[in-house]
PDB file of C-alpha atoms in Angstrom:
ATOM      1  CA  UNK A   1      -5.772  -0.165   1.594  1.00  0.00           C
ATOM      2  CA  UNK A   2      -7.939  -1.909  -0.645  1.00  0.00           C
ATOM      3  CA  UNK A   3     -11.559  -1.556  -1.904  1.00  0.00           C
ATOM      4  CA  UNK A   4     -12.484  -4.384  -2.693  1.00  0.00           C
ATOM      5  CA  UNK A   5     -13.744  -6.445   0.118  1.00  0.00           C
ATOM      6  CA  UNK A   6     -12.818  -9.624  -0.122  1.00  0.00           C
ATOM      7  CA  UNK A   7      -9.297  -9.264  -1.500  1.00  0.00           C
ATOM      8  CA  UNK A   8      -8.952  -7.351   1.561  1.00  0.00           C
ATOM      9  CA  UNK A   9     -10.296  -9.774   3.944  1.00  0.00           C
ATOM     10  CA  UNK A  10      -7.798 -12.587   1.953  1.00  0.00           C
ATOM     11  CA  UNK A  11      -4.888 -10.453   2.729  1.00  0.00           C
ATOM     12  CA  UNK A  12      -5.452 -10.153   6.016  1.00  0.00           C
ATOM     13  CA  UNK A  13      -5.872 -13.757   7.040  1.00  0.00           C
ATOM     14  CA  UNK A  14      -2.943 -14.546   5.181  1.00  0.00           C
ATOM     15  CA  UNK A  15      -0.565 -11.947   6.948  1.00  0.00           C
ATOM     16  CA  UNK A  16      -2.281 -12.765   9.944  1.00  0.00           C
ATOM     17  CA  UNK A  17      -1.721 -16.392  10.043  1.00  0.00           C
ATOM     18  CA  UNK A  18       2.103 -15.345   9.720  1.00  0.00           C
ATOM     19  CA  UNK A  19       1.927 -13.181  12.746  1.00  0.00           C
ATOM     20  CA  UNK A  20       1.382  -9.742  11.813  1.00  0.00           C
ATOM     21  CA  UNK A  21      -1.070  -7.024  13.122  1.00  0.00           C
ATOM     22  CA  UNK A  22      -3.329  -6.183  10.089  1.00  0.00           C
ATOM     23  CA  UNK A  23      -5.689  -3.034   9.829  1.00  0.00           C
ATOM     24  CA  UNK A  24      -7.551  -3.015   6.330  1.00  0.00           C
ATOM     25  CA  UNK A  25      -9.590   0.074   4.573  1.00  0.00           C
ATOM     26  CA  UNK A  26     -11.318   0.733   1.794  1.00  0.00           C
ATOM     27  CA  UNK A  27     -10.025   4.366   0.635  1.00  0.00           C
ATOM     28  CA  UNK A  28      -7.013   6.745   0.905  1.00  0.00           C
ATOM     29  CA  UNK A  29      -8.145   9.182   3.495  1.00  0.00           C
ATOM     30  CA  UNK A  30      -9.289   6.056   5.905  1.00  0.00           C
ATOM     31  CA  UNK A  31      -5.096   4.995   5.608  1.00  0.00           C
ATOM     32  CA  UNK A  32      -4.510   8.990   5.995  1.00  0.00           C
ATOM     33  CA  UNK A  33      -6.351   8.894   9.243  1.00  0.00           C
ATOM     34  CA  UNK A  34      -4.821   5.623  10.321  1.00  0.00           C
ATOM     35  CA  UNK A  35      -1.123   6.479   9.501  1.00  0.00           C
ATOM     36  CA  UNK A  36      -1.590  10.327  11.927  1.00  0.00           C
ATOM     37  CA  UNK A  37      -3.087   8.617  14.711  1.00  0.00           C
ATOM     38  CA  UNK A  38      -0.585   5.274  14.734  1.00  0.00           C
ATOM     39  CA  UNK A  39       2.833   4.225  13.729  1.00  0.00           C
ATOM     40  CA  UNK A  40       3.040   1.393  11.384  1.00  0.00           C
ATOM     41  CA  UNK A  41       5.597  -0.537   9.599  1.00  0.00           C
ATOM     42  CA  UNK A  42       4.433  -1.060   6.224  1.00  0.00           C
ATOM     43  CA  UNK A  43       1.438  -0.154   3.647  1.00  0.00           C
ATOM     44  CA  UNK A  44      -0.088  -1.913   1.299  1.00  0.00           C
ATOM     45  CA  UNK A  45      -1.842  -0.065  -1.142  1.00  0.00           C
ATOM     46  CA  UNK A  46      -4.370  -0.849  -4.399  1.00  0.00           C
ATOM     47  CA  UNK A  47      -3.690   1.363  -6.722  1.00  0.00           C
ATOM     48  CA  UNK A  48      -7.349   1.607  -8.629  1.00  0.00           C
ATOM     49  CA  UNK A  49     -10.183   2.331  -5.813  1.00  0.00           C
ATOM     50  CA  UNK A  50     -13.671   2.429  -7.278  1.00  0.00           C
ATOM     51  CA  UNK A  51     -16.915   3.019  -5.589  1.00  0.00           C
ATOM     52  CA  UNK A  52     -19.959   2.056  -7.328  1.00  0.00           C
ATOM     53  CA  UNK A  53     -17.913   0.579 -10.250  1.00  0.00           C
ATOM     54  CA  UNK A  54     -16.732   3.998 -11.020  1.00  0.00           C
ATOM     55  CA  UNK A  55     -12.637   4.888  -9.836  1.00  0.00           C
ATOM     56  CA  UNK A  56     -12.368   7.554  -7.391  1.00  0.00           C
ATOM     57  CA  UNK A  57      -9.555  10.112  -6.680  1.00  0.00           C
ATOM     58  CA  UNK A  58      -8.900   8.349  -3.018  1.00  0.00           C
ATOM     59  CA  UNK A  59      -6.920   5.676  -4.327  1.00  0.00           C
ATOM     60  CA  UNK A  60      -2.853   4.558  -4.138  1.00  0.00           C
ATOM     61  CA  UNK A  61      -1.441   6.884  -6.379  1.00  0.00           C
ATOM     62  CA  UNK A  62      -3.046   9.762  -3.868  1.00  0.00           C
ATOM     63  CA  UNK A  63      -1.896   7.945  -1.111  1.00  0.00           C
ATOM     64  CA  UNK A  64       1.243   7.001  -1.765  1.00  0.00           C
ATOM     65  CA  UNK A  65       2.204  10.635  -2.883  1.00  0.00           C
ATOM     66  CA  UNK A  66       0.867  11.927  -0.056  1.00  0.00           C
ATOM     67  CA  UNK A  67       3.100   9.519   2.705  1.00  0.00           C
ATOM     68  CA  UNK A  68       6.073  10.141   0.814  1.00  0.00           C
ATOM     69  CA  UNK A  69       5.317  14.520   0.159  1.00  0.00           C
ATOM     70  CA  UNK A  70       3.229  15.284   3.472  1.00  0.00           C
ATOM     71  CA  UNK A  71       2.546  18.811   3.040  1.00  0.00           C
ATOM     72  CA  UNK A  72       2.923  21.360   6.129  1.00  0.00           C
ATOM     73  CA  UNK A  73      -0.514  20.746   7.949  1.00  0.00           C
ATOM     74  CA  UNK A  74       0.193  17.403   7.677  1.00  0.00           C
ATOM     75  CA  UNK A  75      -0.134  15.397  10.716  1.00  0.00           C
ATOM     76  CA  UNK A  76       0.778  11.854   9.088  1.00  0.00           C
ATOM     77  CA  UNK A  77       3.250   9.543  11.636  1.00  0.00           C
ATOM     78  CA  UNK A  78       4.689   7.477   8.734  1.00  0.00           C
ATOM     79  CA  UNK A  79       8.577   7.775   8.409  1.00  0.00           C
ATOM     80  CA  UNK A  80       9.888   8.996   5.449  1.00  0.00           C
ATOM     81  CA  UNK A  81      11.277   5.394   5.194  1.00  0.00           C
ATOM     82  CA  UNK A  82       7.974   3.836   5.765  1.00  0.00           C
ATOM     83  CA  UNK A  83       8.005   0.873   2.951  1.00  0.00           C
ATOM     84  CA  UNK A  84       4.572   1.111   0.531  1.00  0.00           C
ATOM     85  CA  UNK A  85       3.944  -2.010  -1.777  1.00  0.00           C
ATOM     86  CA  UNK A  86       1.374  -0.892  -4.765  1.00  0.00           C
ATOM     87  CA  UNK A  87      -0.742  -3.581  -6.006  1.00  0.00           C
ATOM     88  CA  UNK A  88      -3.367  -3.179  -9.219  1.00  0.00           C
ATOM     89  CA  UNK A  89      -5.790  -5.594 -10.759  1.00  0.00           C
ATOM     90  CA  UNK A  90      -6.092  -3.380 -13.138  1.00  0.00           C
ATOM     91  CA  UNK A  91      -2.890  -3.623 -15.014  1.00  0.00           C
ATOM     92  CA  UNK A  92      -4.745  -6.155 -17.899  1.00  0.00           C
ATOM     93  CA  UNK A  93      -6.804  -3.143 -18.800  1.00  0.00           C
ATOM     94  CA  UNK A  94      -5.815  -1.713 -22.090  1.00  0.00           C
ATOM     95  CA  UNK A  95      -3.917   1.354 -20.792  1.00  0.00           C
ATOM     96  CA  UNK A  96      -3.863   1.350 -17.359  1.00  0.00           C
ATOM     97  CA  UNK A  97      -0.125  -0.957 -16.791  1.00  0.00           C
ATOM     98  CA  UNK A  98       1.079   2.216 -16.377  1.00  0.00           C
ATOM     99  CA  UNK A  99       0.037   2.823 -13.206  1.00  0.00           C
ATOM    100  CA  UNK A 100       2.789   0.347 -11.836  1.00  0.00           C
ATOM    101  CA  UNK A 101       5.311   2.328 -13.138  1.00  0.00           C
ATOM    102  CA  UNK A 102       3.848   5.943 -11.568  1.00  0.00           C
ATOM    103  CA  UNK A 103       3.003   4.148  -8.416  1.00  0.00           C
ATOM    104  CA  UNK A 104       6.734   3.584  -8.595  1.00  0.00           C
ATOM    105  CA  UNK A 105       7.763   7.034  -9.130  1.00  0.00           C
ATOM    106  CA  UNK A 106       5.743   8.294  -6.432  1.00  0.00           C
ATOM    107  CA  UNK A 107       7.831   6.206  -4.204  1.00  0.00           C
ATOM    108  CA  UNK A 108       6.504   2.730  -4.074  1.00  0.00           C
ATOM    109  CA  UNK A 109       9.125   0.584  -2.977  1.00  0.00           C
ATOM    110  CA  UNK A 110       7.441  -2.793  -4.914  1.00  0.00           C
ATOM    111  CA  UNK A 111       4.666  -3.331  -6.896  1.00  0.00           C
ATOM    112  CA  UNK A 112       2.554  -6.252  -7.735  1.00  0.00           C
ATOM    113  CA  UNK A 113       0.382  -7.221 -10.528  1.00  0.00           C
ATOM    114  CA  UNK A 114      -2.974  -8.939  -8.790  1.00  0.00           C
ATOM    115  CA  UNK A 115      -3.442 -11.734  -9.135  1.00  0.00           C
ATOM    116  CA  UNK A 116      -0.247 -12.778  -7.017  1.00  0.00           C
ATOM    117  CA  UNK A 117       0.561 -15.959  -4.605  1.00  0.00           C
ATOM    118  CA  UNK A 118       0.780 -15.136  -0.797  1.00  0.00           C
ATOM    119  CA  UNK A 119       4.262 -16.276  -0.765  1.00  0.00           C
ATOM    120  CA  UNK A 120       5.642 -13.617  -3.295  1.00  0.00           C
ATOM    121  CA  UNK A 121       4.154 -11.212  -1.023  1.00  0.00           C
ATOM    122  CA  UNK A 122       5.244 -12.887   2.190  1.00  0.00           C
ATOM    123  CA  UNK A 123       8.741 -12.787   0.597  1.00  0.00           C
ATOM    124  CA  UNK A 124       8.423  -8.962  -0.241  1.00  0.00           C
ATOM    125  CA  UNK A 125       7.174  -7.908   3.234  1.00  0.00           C
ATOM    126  CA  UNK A 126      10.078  -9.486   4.370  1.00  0.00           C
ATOM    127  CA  UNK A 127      12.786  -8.028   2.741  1.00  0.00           C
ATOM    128  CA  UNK A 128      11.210  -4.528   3.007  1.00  0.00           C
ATOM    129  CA  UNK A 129      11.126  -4.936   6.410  1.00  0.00           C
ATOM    130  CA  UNK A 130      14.646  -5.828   6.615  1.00  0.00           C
ATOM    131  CA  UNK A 131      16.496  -3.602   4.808  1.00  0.00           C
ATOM    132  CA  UNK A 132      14.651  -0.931   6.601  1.00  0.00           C
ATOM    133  CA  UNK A 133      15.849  -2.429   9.820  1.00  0.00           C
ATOM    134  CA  UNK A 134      19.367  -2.989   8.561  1.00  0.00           C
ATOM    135  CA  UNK A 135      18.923   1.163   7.920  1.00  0.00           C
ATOM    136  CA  UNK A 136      17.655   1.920  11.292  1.00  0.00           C
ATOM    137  CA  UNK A 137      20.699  -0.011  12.650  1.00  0.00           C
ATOM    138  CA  UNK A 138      23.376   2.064  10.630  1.00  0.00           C
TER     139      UNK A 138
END
């Protein structure tokens, strides 16, 4: 989930081109609907969502908290071990690197500081994805 357009559309080609099956929105509650209607095996989440220039409440830290605490009505399909990588551009803003560190406490299993190189991400998917298989298979 990420609003900004074309960071979105440069993640997907890039996860693409190494074989995975990419779906990109723009806010929290698109992901929400996304993650109750379909099983997925990772999320990848900006942490600052604006619209208009101005942030918005439907952003990562909403998101994340609400995959890792789904309430009762809840109809979210996302395993409990479901791995979430927060990412932020806006971590250079005076005041705002904490929002690595919450995104973290909510339950984000790595965060990055954008800008970042493909690889390092390629790298993290990776070993997300593999230690929660090496959990599955215990």
């Amino acid at each position: 989930m990420d609003d900004d357009p074309d960071f979105g559309f440069l993640l997907e080609v890039s996860l693409r081109k190494i074989g995975y099956r990419v779906t990109v929105v723009a806010r929290g509650a698109a992901a929400l609907e996304i993650l109750s209607r379909e099983a997925v095996d990772l999320l990848i989440t900006d942490i600052y969502v604006r619209d208009l220039g101005r942030p918005v409440a439907d952003g990562g830290l909403l998101l994340i908290n609400r995959v890792r605490r789904p309430g009762p009505e809840s109809e979210i399909m996302a395993p409990p071990d479901l791995p979430i990588i927060a990412v932020s551009g806006a971590t250079g803003h005076t005041g705002q690197e904490h929002l690595l560190r919450i995104a973290g406490s909510l339950g984000a299993d790595e965060v990055l500081t954008k800008p970042f190189h493909p690889e390092q991400l390629n790298r993290i998917i990776g070993d997300l994805l593999a230690r929660r298989q090496a959990g599955n298979d215990q």
